[in-house]
Tab-separated table of C-alpha atoms in Angstrom:
chain	number	residue	atom	x	y	z
A	111	UNK	CA	5.556	-19.142	-95.957
A	112	UNK	CA	2.245	-19.092	-94.087
A	113	UNK	CA	1.542	-22.266	-92.200
A	114	UNK	CA	-1.570	-24.222	-93.049
A	115	UNK	CA	-3.695	-26.438	-90.816
A	116	UNK	CA	-2.000	-29.508	-92.266
A	117	UNK	CA	1.500	-28.180	-91.593
A	118	UNK	CA	0.528	-28.240	-87.908
A	119	UNK	CA	-1.227	-31.622	-87.991
A	120	UNK	CA	0.721	-33.555	-90.557
A	121	UNK	CA	2.346	-34.815	-92.563
A	122	UNK	CA	1.264	-38.405	-92.105
A	123	UNK	CA	4.674	-40.017	-92.161
A	124	UNK	CA	6.851	-42.849	-91.032
A	125	UNK	CA	9.058	-41.724	-88.150
A	126	UNK	CA	11.189	-40.906	-86.393
A	127	UNK	CA	12.120	-37.496	-87.788
A	128	UNK	CA	10.360	-35.215	-90.257
A	129	UNK	CA	13.695	-33.834	-91.440
A	130	UNK	CA	15.864	-36.976	-91.270
A	131	UNK	CA	13.230	-39.504	-92.362
A	132	UNK	CA	10.256	-37.928	-94.199
A	133	UNK	CA	12.474	-35.292	-95.847
A	134	UNK	CA	15.008	-37.956	-96.791
A	135	UNK	CA	12.326	-40.037	-98.537
A	136	UNK	CA	11.314	-36.973	-100.532
A	137	UNK	CA	14.943	-36.276	-101.489
A	138	UNK	CA	15.229	-39.843	-102.774
A	139	UNK	CA	11.967	-39.488	-104.685
A	140	UNK	CA	13.124	-36.241	-106.221
A	141	UNK	CA	16.479	-37.726	-107.262
A	142	UNK	CA	14.611	-40.590	-108.933
A	143	UNK	CA	12.399	-38.103	-110.768
A	144	UNK	CA	15.410	-36.131	-112.012
A	145	UNK	CA	16.995	-39.327	-113.332
A	146	UNK	CA	13.679	-40.135	-114.946
A	147	UNK	CA	13.190	-43.598	-113.493
A	148	UNK	CA	14.533	-46.306	-111.245
A	149	UNK	CA	18.276	-46.059	-110.680
A	150	UNK	CA	20.373	-49.201	-111.054
A	151	UNK	CA	23.425	-47.795	-109.311
A	152	UNK	CA	23.396	-45.132	-106.622
A	153	UNK	CA	26.324	-43.586	-104.801
A	154	UNK	CA	24.914	-41.474	-101.983
A	155	UNK	CA	27.053	-38.952	-100.118
A	156	UNK	CA	25.795	-37.887	-96.679
A	157	UNK	CA	26.817	-34.590	-95.129
A	158	UNK	CA	26.599	-33.040	-91.658
A	159	UNK	CA	23.745	-34.192	-89.473
A	160	UNK	CA	22.675	-36.710	-92.143
A	161	UNK	CA	26.088	-38.355	-91.786
A	162	UNK	CA	26.236	-38.065	-87.984
A	163	UNK	CA	22.760	-39.087	-86.840
A	164	UNK	CA	21.400	-40.499	-90.075
A	165	UNK	CA	21.620	-44.159	-89.120
A	166	UNK	CA	19.590	-43.776	-85.945
A	167	UNK	CA	16.954	-41.816	-87.823
A	168	UNK	CA	16.698	-44.337	-90.643
A	169	UNK	CA	17.980	-41.757	-93.135
A	170	UNK	CA	19.690	-44.489	-95.204
A	171	UNK	CA	16.470	-46.485	-95.328
A	172	UNK	CA	14.465	-43.378	-96.171
A	173	UNK	CA	16.746	-42.283	-99.034
A	174	UNK	CA	16.688	-45.819	-100.415
A	175	UNK	CA	12.880	-45.945	-100.114
A	176	UNK	CA	12.605	-42.688	-102.044
A	177	UNK	CA	14.792	-44.057	-104.841
A	178	UNK	CA	12.408	-47.031	-104.937
A	179	UNK	CA	9.519	-44.603	-105.447
A	180	UNK	CA	7.958	-44.902	-101.976
A	181	UNK	CA	6.109	-42.014	-100.298
A	182	UNK	CA	7.030	-40.733	-96.786
A	183	UNK	CA	4.090	-42.593	-95.203
A	184	UNK	CA	4.987	-46.004	-96.651
A	185	UNK	CA	5.396	-48.566	-93.875
A	186	UNK	CA	7.795	-50.588	-96.025
A	187	UNK	CA	10.466	-47.887	-95.609
A	188	UNK	CA	12.208	-49.894	-92.911
A	189	UNK	CA	12.605	-52.821	-95.303
A	190	UNK	CA	13.939	-50.599	-98.095
A	191	UNK	CA	17.444	-52.159	-98.359
A	192	UNK	CA	15.995	-55.620	-98.926
A	193	UNK	CA	13.447	-54.278	-101.426
A	194	UNK	CA	16.232	-52.409	-103.236
A	195	UNK	CA	18.259	-55.591	-103.473
A	196	UNK	CA	15.250	-57.437	-104.871
A	197	UNK	CA	14.789	-54.635	-107.397
A	198	UNK	CA	18.406	-55.092	-108.500
A	199	UNK	CA	19.412	-51.686	-107.192
A	200	UNK	CA	23.012	-51.313	-106.050
A	201	UNK	CA	23.417	-48.573	-103.438
A	202	UNK	CA	26.499	-47.396	-101.570
A	203	UNK	CA	26.611	-44.720	-98.876
A	204	UNK	CA	29.570	-42.546	-97.918
A	205	UNK	CA	29.902	-39.950	-95.171
A	206	UNK	CA	31.561	-36.850	-96.589
A	207	UNK	CA	32.006	-33.123	-96.059
A	208	UNK	CA	30.229	-31.256	-98.843
A	209	UNK	CA	31.479	-27.886	-97.560
A	210	UNK	CA	29.309	-24.879	-96.737
A	211	UNK	CA	25.924	-26.453	-97.330
A	212	UNK	CA	22.818	-27.120	-95.210
A	213	UNK	CA	23.574	-29.579	-92.366
A	214	UNK	CA	21.020	-32.084	-93.700
A	215	UNK	CA	22.477	-32.379	-97.175
A	216	UNK	CA	22.855	-35.339	-99.508
A	217	UNK	CA	24.358	-35.805	-102.944
A	218	UNK	CA	23.271	-38.606	-105.287
A	219	UNK	CA	25.253	-40.015	-108.212
A	220	UNK	CA	22.721	-42.123	-110.075
A	221	UNK	CA	22.946	-44.425	-113.072
A	222	UNK	CA	19.766	-45.712	-114.689
A	223	UNK	CA	18.914	-48.901	-116.540
A	224	UNK	CA	20.031	-47.463	-119.870
A	225	UNK	CA	23.271	-46.056	-118.432
A	226	UNK	CA	21.750	-42.565	-118.197
A	227	UNK	CA	23.337	-40.576	-115.394
A	228	UNK	CA	22.247	-37.840	-112.997
A	229	UNK	CA	23.900	-35.950	-110.159
A	230	UNK	CA	21.555	-34.365	-107.623
A	231	UNK	CA	22.285	-32.497	-104.404
A	232	UNK	CA	19.590	-31.425	-101.996
A	233	UNK	CA	18.784	-30.697	-98.383
A	234	UNK	CA	16.023	-31.483	-95.938
A	235	UNK	CA	15.079	-28.153	-94.428
A	236	UNK	CA	12.580	-29.149	-91.726
A	237	UNK	CA	9.055	-30.481	-91.404
A	238	UNK	CA	9.672	-32.865	-94.310
A	239	UNK	CA	10.226	-30.030	-96.758
A	240	UNK	CA	13.207	-30.211	-99.101
A	241	UNK	CA	15.149	-28.101	-101.529
A	242	UNK	CA	17.157	-29.375	-104.505
A	243	UNK	CA	20.334	-27.319	-104.826
A	244	UNK	CA	22.307	-28.965	-107.637
A	245	UNK	CA	21.451	-30.887	-110.769
A	246	UNK	CA	24.250	-32.165	-113.028
A	247	UNK	CA	26.857	-29.615	-111.874
A	248	UNK	CA	24.405	-26.719	-112.086
A	249	UNK	CA	23.436	-24.792	-108.996
A	250	UNK	CA	19.659	-24.761	-108.797
A	251	UNK	CA	16.943	-24.154	-106.240
A	252	UNK	CA	13.539	-25.816	-106.331
A	253	UNK	CA	11.363	-27.546	-103.787
A	254	UNK	CA	9.371	-30.167	-105.639
A	255	UNK	CA	6.167	-28.543	-104.437
A	256	UNK	CA	5.414	-27.297	-107.970
A	257	UNK	CA	5.620	-28.933	-111.369
A	258	UNK	CA	9.205	-28.113	-112.361
A	259	UNK	CA	10.723	-27.726	-115.800
A	260	UNK	CA	14.509	-27.888	-116.025
A	261	UNK	CA	15.979	-26.725	-119.340
A	262	UNK	CA	19.543	-26.878	-120.535
A	263	UNK	CA	20.269	-24.811	-123.639
A	264	UNK	CA	22.800	-22.641	-125.432
A	265	UNK	CA	22.605	-19.077	-124.114
A	266	UNK	CA	21.223	-16.805	-126.863
A	267	UNK	CA	18.905	-13.791	-127.087
A	268	UNK	CA	15.220	-14.624	-127.147
A	269	UNK	CA	15.456	-18.159	-125.742
A	270	UNK	CA	13.465	-17.333	-122.596
A	271	UNK	CA	10.847	-15.543	-124.693
A	272	UNK	CA	10.413	-18.592	-126.927
A	273	UNK	CA	10.068	-20.936	-123.964
A	274	UNK	CA	7.633	-18.756	-122.068
A	275	UNK	CA	5.608	-18.206	-125.246
A	276	UNK	CA	5.055	-21.968	-125.544
A	277	UNK	CA	3.988	-22.104	-121.903
A	278	UNK	CA	1.686	-19.112	-122.259
A	279	UNK	CA	0.025	-20.593	-125.338
A	280	UNK	CA	-0.659	-23.775	-123.378
A	281	UNK	CA	-2.259	-21.705	-120.607
A	282	UNK	CA	0.496	-22.513	-118.126
A	283	UNK	CA	1.229	-19.977	-115.432
A	284	UNK	CA	4.797	-19.581	-114.139
A	285	UNK	CA	5.051	-19.533	-110.338
A	286	UNK	CA	8.839	-19.088	-110.052
A	287	UNK	CA	11.648	-18.927	-112.564
A	288	UNK	CA	15.442	-18.867	-112.324
A	289	UNK	CA	18.041	-18.654	-115.048
A	290	UNK	CA	21.792	-19.312	-114.788
A	291	UNK	CA	24.567	-19.770	-117.349
A	292	UNK	CA	28.185	-20.866	-117.515
A	293	UNK	CA	29.002	-17.677	-119.413
A	294	UNK	CA	27.746	-15.491	-122.236
A	295	UNK	CA	26.799	-17.678	-125.211
A	296	UNK	CA	27.680	-20.850	-123.279
A	297	UNK	CA	25.441	-23.461	-121.651
A	298	UNK	CA	22.521	-22.032	-119.708
A	299	UNK	CA	20.009	-23.536	-117.332
A	300	UNK	CA	16.462	-22.411	-116.622
A	301	UNK	CA	14.310	-23.709	-113.798
A	302	UNK	CA	10.656	-22.947	-114.243
A	303	UNK	CA	8.152	-23.851	-111.540
A	304	UNK	CA	4.580	-23.756	-112.821
A	305	UNK	CA	1.099	-23.824	-111.345
A	306	UNK	CA	-0.155	-26.395	-113.861
A	307	UNK	CA	1.186	-29.763	-114.961
A	308	UNK	CA	2.735	-29.821	-118.436
A	309	UNK	CA	1.305	-32.258	-120.956
A	310	UNK	CA	3.752	-34.125	-123.173
A	311	UNK	CA	2.942	-32.072	-126.302
A	312	UNK	CA	4.094	-28.906	-124.555
A	313	UNK	CA	7.320	-30.589	-123.454
A	314	UNK	CA	7.836	-31.853	-127.028
A	315	UNK	CA	7.374	-28.329	-128.415
A	316	UNK	CA	10.074	-27.027	-126.087
A	317	UNK	CA	12.364	-29.897	-127.101
A	318	UNK	CA	11.954	-28.826	-130.752
A	319	UNK	CA	13.486	-25.386	-130.065
A	320	UNK	CA	16.809	-25.235	-131.917
A	321	UNK	CA	19.165	-24.367	-129.054
A	322	UNK	CA	17.704	-26.760	-126.497
A	323	UNK	CA	20.097	-29.419	-125.246
A	324	UNK	CA	18.016	-31.156	-122.605
A	325	UNK	CA	14.513	-30.900	-121.128
A	326	UNK	CA	13.505	-32.423	-117.829
A	327	UNK	CA	10.010	-32.193	-116.448
A	328	UNK	CA	9.482	-33.160	-112.830
A	329	UNK	CA	6.014	-33.665	-111.451
A	330	UNK	CA	5.481	-32.283	-107.968
A	331	UNK	CA	5.907	-34.465	-104.901
A	332	UNK	CA	2.536	-35.290	-103.446
B	295	UNK	CA	1.178	-11.169	-86.532
B	296	UNK	CA	-1.909	-13.164	-85.802
B	297	UNK	CA	-3.116	-13.681	-82.235
B	298	UNK	CA	-5.191	-16.373	-80.596
B	299	UNK	CA	-7.241	-13.548	-79.065
B	300	UNK	CA	-8.539	-12.553	-82.505
B	301	UNK	CA	-9.692	-16.147	-83.054
B	302	UNK	CA	-11.612	-15.977	-79.766
B	303	UNK	CA	-13.216	-12.678	-80.810
B	304	UNK	CA	-14.223	-14.055	-84.200
B	305	UNK	CA	-15.704	-17.138	-82.547
B	306	UNK	CA	-17.691	-14.994	-80.108
B	307	UNK	CA	-18.890	-12.700	-82.855
B	308	UNK	CA	-20.104	-15.625	-84.966
B	309	UNK	CA	-21.343	-17.509	-81.897
B	310	UNK	CA	-19.351	-20.567	-82.857
B	311	UNK	CA	-16.310	-22.624	-81.824
B	312	UNK	CA	-12.656	-21.840	-82.609
B	313	UNK	CA	-12.549	-24.972	-84.789
B	314	UNK	CA	-15.254	-23.532	-87.090
B	315	UNK	CA	-13.279	-20.306	-87.512
B	316	UNK	CA	-10.109	-22.229	-88.395
B	317	UNK	CA	-11.887	-24.590	-90.788
B	318	UNK	CA	-13.560	-21.682	-92.605
B	319	UNK	CA	-10.302	-19.719	-92.830
B	320	UNK	CA	-8.451	-22.727	-94.210
B	321	UNK	CA	-11.167	-23.262	-96.825
B	322	UNK	CA	-10.893	-19.613	-97.804
B	323	UNK	CA	-7.077	-19.515	-97.898
B	324	UNK	CA	-6.589	-22.732	-99.845
B	325	UNK	CA	-9.689	-22.665	-102.020
B	326	UNK	CA	-10.357	-26.248	-100.948
B	327	UNK	CA	-13.931	-27.166	-100.040
B	328	UNK	CA	-14.820	-27.720	-96.404
B	329	UNK	CA	-15.684	-31.390	-97.017
B	330	UNK	CA	-12.222	-32.088	-98.432
B	331	UNK	CA	-10.529	-30.463	-95.433
B	332	UNK	CA	-12.699	-32.483	-93.052
B	333	UNK	CA	-11.776	-35.611	-94.967
B	334	UNK	CA	-8.061	-34.818	-94.718
B	335	UNK	CA	-8.421	-34.262	-90.980
B	336	UNK	CA	-10.353	-37.504	-90.676
B	337	UNK	CA	-7.384	-39.243	-92.304
B	338	UNK	CA	-5.113	-37.735	-89.633
B	339	UNK	CA	-7.502	-38.989	-86.955
B	340	UNK	CA	-7.493	-42.517	-88.450
B	341	UNK	CA	-3.703	-42.617	-88.497
B	342	UNK	CA	-3.584	-41.384	-84.883
B	343	UNK	CA	-5.870	-44.228	-83.785
B	344	UNK	CA	-3.955	-46.764	-85.835
B	345	UNK	CA	-0.667	-45.610	-84.261
B	346	UNK	CA	-2.119	-45.886	-80.734
B	347	UNK	CA	-3.307	-49.446	-81.382
B	348	UNK	CA	0.015	-50.321	-82.990
B	349	UNK	CA	2.088	-48.913	-80.166
B	350	UNK	CA	0.133	-50.596	-77.386
B	351	UNK	CA	1.110	-54.010	-78.780
B	352	UNK	CA	4.531	-53.288	-77.276
B	353	UNK	CA	6.268	-54.770	-80.311
B	354	UNK	CA	8.038	-51.614	-81.408
B	355	UNK	CA	11.748	-51.112	-80.844
B	356	UNK	CA	13.772	-48.208	-82.078
B	357	UNK	CA	16.876	-48.976	-84.131
B	358	UNK	CA	19.140	-47.833	-81.341
B	359	UNK	CA	17.320	-50.121	-78.923
B	360	UNK	CA	16.937	-47.198	-76.513
B	361	UNK	CA	13.129	-47.113	-76.562
B	362	UNK	CA	10.254	-49.524	-77.026
B	363	UNK	CA	7.827	-51.581	-74.995
B	364	UNK	CA	7.027	-48.927	-72.380
B	365	UNK	CA	3.478	-48.219	-73.592
B	366	UNK	CA	2.637	-51.881	-73.014
B	367	UNK	CA	4.136	-51.744	-69.504
B	368	UNK	CA	1.940	-48.766	-68.660
B	369	UNK	CA	-1.118	-50.480	-70.139
B	370	UNK	CA	-0.451	-53.700	-68.184
B	371	UNK	CA	-0.118	-51.711	-64.981
B	372	UNK	CA	-3.572	-50.250	-65.613
B	373	UNK	CA	-5.073	-53.634	-66.469
B	374	UNK	CA	-3.749	-54.976	-63.153
B	375	UNK	CA	-5.786	-52.218	-61.449
B	376	UNK	CA	-2.661	-50.768	-59.848
B	377	UNK	CA	-2.849	-47.289	-61.386
B	378	UNK	CA	-2.150	-44.331	-59.113
B	379	UNK	CA	-3.251	-41.804	-61.724
B	380	UNK	CA	-6.572	-43.486	-62.350
B	381	UNK	CA	-7.421	-45.542	-65.408
B	382	UNK	CA	-8.182	-42.647	-67.749
B	383	UNK	CA	-5.064	-40.617	-67.076
B	384	UNK	CA	-2.966	-43.756	-67.215
B	385	UNK	CA	-4.489	-44.421	-70.634
B	386	UNK	CA	-3.709	-40.938	-71.907
B	387	UNK	CA	-0.064	-41.375	-70.908
B	388	UNK	CA	0.157	-44.934	-72.283
B	389	UNK	CA	-1.349	-43.863	-75.607
B	390	UNK	CA	1.041	-40.925	-75.892
B	391	UNK	CA	4.001	-43.240	-75.328
B	392	UNK	CA	2.518	-45.767	-77.763
B	393	UNK	CA	2.436	-43.301	-80.645
B	394	UNK	CA	5.898	-41.934	-79.842
B	395	UNK	CA	7.264	-45.492	-79.768
B	396	UNK	CA	5.733	-46.253	-83.157
B	397	UNK	CA	7.446	-43.107	-84.434
B	398	UNK	CA	10.810	-44.179	-83.014
B	399	UNK	CA	10.368	-47.624	-84.592
B	400	UNK	CA	9.682	-46.201	-88.070
B	401	UNK	CA	5.945	-46.798	-88.000
B	402	UNK	CA	3.321	-44.422	-89.383
B	403	UNK	CA	2.253	-41.390	-87.337
B	404	UNK	CA	0.884	-37.874	-87.795
B	405	UNK	CA	3.374	-35.117	-86.958
B	406	UNK	CA	1.470	-33.057	-84.353
B	407	UNK	CA	3.001	-30.528	-84.588
B	408	UNK	CA	6.249	-32.504	-85.025
B	409	UNK	CA	7.189	-36.178	-85.231
B	410	UNK	CA	8.975	-35.953	-81.862
B	411	UNK	CA	5.787	-34.713	-80.162
B	412	UNK	CA	3.351	-36.887	-82.128
B	413	UNK	CA	1.928	-38.749	-79.112
B	414	UNK	CA	0.441	-35.876	-77.124
B	415	UNK	CA	-2.662	-35.050	-79.188
B	416	UNK	CA	-3.764	-38.667	-79.750
B	417	UNK	CA	-3.091	-39.496	-76.076
B	418	UNK	CA	-5.223	-36.618	-74.825
B	419	UNK	CA	-8.011	-36.475	-77.393
B	420	UNK	CA	-8.786	-40.199	-77.654
B	421	UNK	CA	-8.979	-40.279	-73.872
B	422	UNK	CA	-11.265	-37.243	-73.594
B	423	UNK	CA	-13.408	-38.863	-76.300
B	424	UNK	CA	-13.667	-42.042	-74.207
B	425	UNK	CA	-14.443	-40.161	-70.971
B	426	UNK	CA	-17.181	-38.030	-72.521
B	427	UNK	CA	-18.411	-40.407	-75.211
B	428	UNK	CA	-17.860	-37.805	-77.964
B	429	UNK	CA	-18.503	-38.621	-81.612
B	430	UNK	CA	-15.590	-39.010	-84.023
B	431	UNK	CA	-16.874	-35.914	-85.862
B	432	UNK	CA	-16.416	-33.800	-82.741
B	433	UNK	CA	-12.878	-35.084	-82.201
B	434	UNK	CA	-12.039	-34.317	-85.833
B	435	UNK	CA	-13.389	-30.758	-85.415
B	436	UNK	CA	-11.363	-30.269	-82.222
B	437	UNK	CA	-8.209	-31.056	-84.219
B	438	UNK	CA	-8.828	-27.833	-86.176
B	439	UNK	CA	-8.699	-25.894	-82.915
B	440	UNK	CA	-5.401	-27.600	-82.082
B	441	UNK	CA	-4.040	-26.763	-85.532
B	442	UNK	CA	-5.254	-23.165	-85.262
B	443	UNK	CA	-3.282	-22.656	-82.078
B	444	UNK	CA	-0.314	-24.370	-83.716
B	445	UNK	CA	-0.435	-21.845	-86.548
B	446	UNK	CA	-0.419	-18.929	-84.090
B	447	UNK	CA	2.549	-20.465	-82.258
B	448	UNK	CA	4.407	-21.133	-85.536
B	449	UNK	CA	3.942	-17.493	-86.539
B	450	UNK	CA	4.748	-15.823	-83.196
B	451	UNK	CA	7.317	-18.347	-81.952
B	452	UNK	CA	8.277	-21.729	-83.421
B	453	UNK	CA	7.324	-25.390	-83.275
B	454	UNK	CA	10.841	-26.602	-84.040
B	455	UNK	CA	13.200	-27.943	-81.376
B	456	UNK	CA	16.183	-26.710	-83.365
B	457	UNK	CA	14.806	-23.160	-83.191
B	458	UNK	CA	13.021	-23.010	-79.848
B	459	UNK	CA	14.047	-26.027	-77.793
B	460	UNK	CA	11.716	-28.768	-76.577
B	461	UNK	CA	9.234	-26.201	-75.213
B	462	UNK	CA	8.488	-25.386	-78.866
B	463	UNK	CA	7.688	-29.013	-79.713
B	464	UNK	CA	6.312	-30.785	-76.662
B	465	UNK	CA	5.090	-27.541	-75.058
B	466	UNK	CA	3.231	-26.556	-78.225
B	467	UNK	CA	1.729	-30.040	-78.483
B	468	UNK	CA	0.522	-29.823	-74.871
B	469	UNK	CA	-1.000	-26.382	-75.455
B	470	UNK	CA	-2.717	-27.562	-78.640
B	471	UNK	CA	-4.048	-30.683	-76.912
B	472	UNK	CA	-5.318	-28.691	-73.905
B	473	UNK	CA	-7.201	-26.226	-76.119
B	474	UNK	CA	-8.746	-29.036	-78.180
B	475	UNK	CA	-9.702	-30.993	-75.035
B	476	UNK	CA	-11.554	-27.963	-73.638
B	477	UNK	CA	-13.480	-27.501	-76.870
B	478	UNK	CA	-14.310	-31.219	-76.904
B	479	UNK	CA	-15.637	-30.883	-73.352
B	480	UNK	CA	-17.882	-28.015	-74.450
B	481	UNK	CA	-15.769	-25.201	-72.996
B	482	UNK	CA	-15.988	-21.620	-74.258
B	483	UNK	CA	-13.422	-20.249	-76.746
B	484	UNK	CA	-11.784	-18.157	-74.002
B	485	UNK	CA	-11.476	-21.279	-71.843
B	486	UNK	CA	-9.499	-23.038	-74.588
B	487	UNK	CA	-6.978	-20.180	-74.372
B	488	UNK	CA	-6.629	-20.459	-70.589
B	489	UNK	CA	-6.063	-24.211	-70.852
B	490	UNK	CA	-3.436	-23.756	-73.575
B	491	UNK	CA	-1.683	-21.002	-71.621
B	492	UNK	CA	-1.611	-23.121	-68.437
B	493	UNK	CA	-0.146	-26.066	-70.358
B	494	UNK	CA	2.377	-24.009	-72.293
B	495	UNK	CA	3.621	-22.240	-69.152
B	496	UNK	CA	4.499	-25.620	-67.657
B	497	UNK	CA	7.014	-26.228	-70.424
B	498	UNK	CA	8.649	-22.802	-70.749
B	499	UNK	CA	12.401	-23.185	-70.802
B	500	UNK	CA	12.417	-26.888	-71.601
B	501	UNK	CA	15.500	-27.633	-73.680
B	502	UNK	CA	15.980	-30.037	-76.588
B	503	UNK	CA	18.812	-32.363	-75.552
B	504	UNK	CA	18.332	-35.688	-77.326
B	505	UNK	CA	20.718	-38.498	-76.462
B	506	UNK	CA	22.919	-39.320	-79.464
B	507	UNK	CA	20.859	-36.794	-81.429
B	508	UNK	CA	17.965	-39.249	-81.801
B	509	UNK	CA	14.226	-38.625	-81.378
B	510	UNK	CA	14.140	-41.187	-78.562
B	511	UNK	CA	15.512	-40.137	-75.150
B	512	UNK	CA	14.010	-38.084	-73.541
B	513	UNK	CA	11.466	-37.396	-76.318
B	514	UNK	CA	9.282	-40.504	-76.103
B	515	UNK	CA	8.572	-40.256	-72.365
B	516	UNK	CA	8.075	-36.503	-72.516
B	517	UNK	CA	5.046	-37.225	-74.698
B	518	UNK	CA	3.399	-38.952	-71.719
B	519	UNK	CA	4.262	-36.079	-69.381
B	520	UNK	CA	2.858	-33.549	-71.834
B	521	UNK	CA	-0.375	-35.533	-72.265
B	522	UNK	CA	-0.965	-35.567	-68.507
B	523	UNK	CA	-0.134	-31.872	-68.127
B	524	UNK	CA	-2.457	-31.033	-71.041
B	525	UNK	CA	-5.303	-32.945	-69.389
B	526	UNK	CA	-4.607	-31.220	-66.075
B	527	UNK	CA	-4.547	-27.814	-67.775
B	528	UNK	CA	-7.859	-28.543	-69.527
B	529	UNK	CA	-9.421	-29.656	-66.254
B	530	UNK	CA	-8.169	-26.549	-64.436
B	531	UNK	CA	-9.484	-24.212	-67.134
B	532	UNK	CA	-12.850	-25.982	-67.298
B	533	UNK	CA	-13.071	-25.648	-63.511
B	534	UNK	CA	-12.768	-21.886	-63.972
B	535	UNK	CA	-9.079	-21.396	-63.202
B	536	UNK	CA	-7.582	-18.649	-65.368
B	537	UNK	CA	-4.060	-18.099	-66.608
B	538	UNK	CA	-2.858	-14.787	-65.168
B	539	UNK	CA	-0.772	-14.219	-68.311
B	540	UNK	CA	-2.812	-14.285	-71.545
B	541	UNK	CA	-2.006	-17.028	-74.070
B	542	UNK	CA	-0.522	-14.728	-76.739
B	543	UNK	CA	1.888	-13.270	-74.197
B	544	UNK	CA	2.872	-16.751	-73.035
B	545	UNK	CA	3.631	-17.642	-76.661
B	546	UNK	CA	5.770	-14.502	-77.024
B	547	UNK	CA	7.602	-15.400	-73.810
B	548	UNK	CA	8.296	-18.843	-75.250
B	549	UNK	CA	9.702	-17.228	-78.409
B	550	UNK	CA	11.995	-14.967	-76.424
B	551	UNK	CA	13.169	-17.840	-74.181
B	552	UNK	CA	13.846	-19.886	-77.319
B	553	UNK	CA	15.979	-17.089	-78.762
B	554	UNK	CA	18.069	-16.791	-75.597
B	555	UNK	CA	18.582	-20.539	-75.308
B	556	UNK	CA	22.132	-21.547	-76.255
B	557	UNK	CA	22.564	-23.619	-79.422
B	558	UNK	CA	23.922	-26.505	-77.364
B	559	UNK	CA	20.393	-26.989	-75.999
B	560	UNK	CA	18.547	-26.783	-79.308
B	561	UNK	CA	18.611	-30.215	-80.930
B	562	UNK	CA	22.372	-30.317	-81.410
B	563	UNK	CA	22.970	-33.025	-78.784
B	564	UNK	CA	25.780	-30.878	-77.353
B	565	UNK	CA	24.285	-30.130	-73.944
B	566	UNK	CA	21.932	-31.249	-71.202
B	567	UNK	CA	21.039	-34.937	-71.060
B	568	UNK	CA	22.908	-35.548	-74.310
B	569	UNK	CA	26.293	-34.954	-72.660
B	570	UNK	CA	25.730	-36.916	-69.441
B	571	UNK	CA	28.250	-39.755	-68.962
B	572	UNK	CA	25.570	-42.345	-69.724
B	573	UNK	CA	24.457	-40.554	-72.884
B	574	UNK	CA	28.024	-40.203	-74.131
B	575	UNK	CA	28.572	-43.857	-73.390
B	576	UNK	CA	25.479	-44.802	-75.392
B	577	UNK	CA	26.669	-42.608	-78.237
B	578	UNK	CA	30.203	-44.014	-78.273
B	579	UNK	CA	28.941	-47.589	-78.161
B	580	UNK	CA	27.242	-46.615	-81.413
B	581	UNK	CA	24.316	-48.715	-80.284
B	582	UNK	CA	22.711	-47.909	-83.582
B	583	UNK	CA	21.530	-50.356	-86.257
C-alpha cells in the first residue's frame, strides 16, 4: 500500500504505541461493531507481544476503550476500566497462546445485552492498522478500512450472483470480496468490502434472500 | 521507487517549495481538495502544540514509572538561566521530551512518523517558528515537506523500529524535521535534502532496544537528542555545508543496515540496553501498572 502524507504525520492518537495502543483500540471497536453493540460480558485472550508487553503499553485499557466505543485519540482511554465498570461491562483478560498467528493478536468472546454472542480474532499489524482474521469460527480477512458486509448462507449455485446483483442495483461498488465454505452445500461465508456505505434497505433485501442465515454490516473505522 | 531528488527537480521546475509539490500530489492521489488537506495538517499542528504544553507541566508519568517529569526539569534549568545549549536549543530538547512523555503517559500525540518518535518534529518546528517568528501557516506547510520525505523513506527503507531499528524511527524523524526546518528558514529545496541527509547519517546503525519492550527507555530521551541533531543539521545545511552522500543514497544505506541488523536489536527487547542487568531487573520487578 502506498503511504499517504497522513500515514507519515498521523494518526492523532493516545500513546504510547501505534500497534499496542491505537491498534488495540481499533480492534476493540471492530469487535463491538461485529457484535452489533455494547458488550455486557467480554472474555479477551491476549497472544504474543500483546500478552507480554501489553500492560506497559496500555493494551488492556485500549481494548476496553474500543469495546466502549472510544476512538484511538480519546483521552479517556486510560480511565477505560472504570468507565467500563460504570457501563456495567464485565471484562476478563487471559494471556494465552493462540498458535501460529500474528504476534499482536487478540481474541474476543463477547456477549451482548440480549445474550447475543460473537467471537472475533484480529491482529494489530503496525501503525494502528488492524486486520480481523476470525469471526464466529470462520477464518476471514478484512481491515475495517472499508464498509464491510459479512454474509453467512447455505452454499448453493447463484448465491453470489444474487447478492452482487442487489449491490449493483444499489450502485455499490465492490472493492474486495472473499468467499469460504465449510464444504459443498454446507454453510458458506462471504466477506464483501465496498466503496460505498450500504443503506438499510439494501441490507434488508439481502436478508430476504432464501438461503441467507445471517447478515452483518460493519461501517468502516474512521 | 520514488526519490527525494525527483521532488527537488519538480520543485525547481515549478519554482516552488517541496511542500507545495507534496500537497499537490496528495490532492491528486486522494481526490481530496487542498483546503481539506491543509485543515487536516492544521489539526496535526494543533495536537503537537497541545502535547508540548501538556508535557511541560511535568505531570505525566508512564505506567511503568520509568519516565516522566524530565521535560519540566529541562525547562526549569532554562528558566534558571543555566542552559549550556542556549535557551532555544534547550527548548527544542525540552519540547521533544515533553511530547514523548505525554505519549508514554497515554496522552494525545501525533505519530511523526511513529508514536515512539513523536517529539522530534514538534520540538524542532515550534522552536524554529519561535526563532524566526514564522506564521502558523508556514509551519503547517513545512509539515508537508516532512511528510514527503517520510513517504520516500517508507518506500525505500522503513519507518518501523521492528523492521529497521531505531534509525528508522528516530533517524527518520530527525531527517524529516531537518528538511522541514530548512524550508521554514527559507532554504532551497536542495538544501532541505542536505539537512535531512546530515541528520539521517548521524543515526545510521542505531538499534531499537527498548527496556522491557516499552516505548519509554531509551525512546523518550532519544527524542531530545534527535531534535538537537536535526537543528544542527539544518543549521549546517543552511550555512552551505553539503552532505557528501546524496540523501537518497543515505536512505538506501539505512535500508541495507536495517536488513543486516539482527532481530534481537529490532524492537524485540532481546538485545542491547534491553538485556543490561538493570533493564532485566526492571523487567523482572514487573514495575508495570
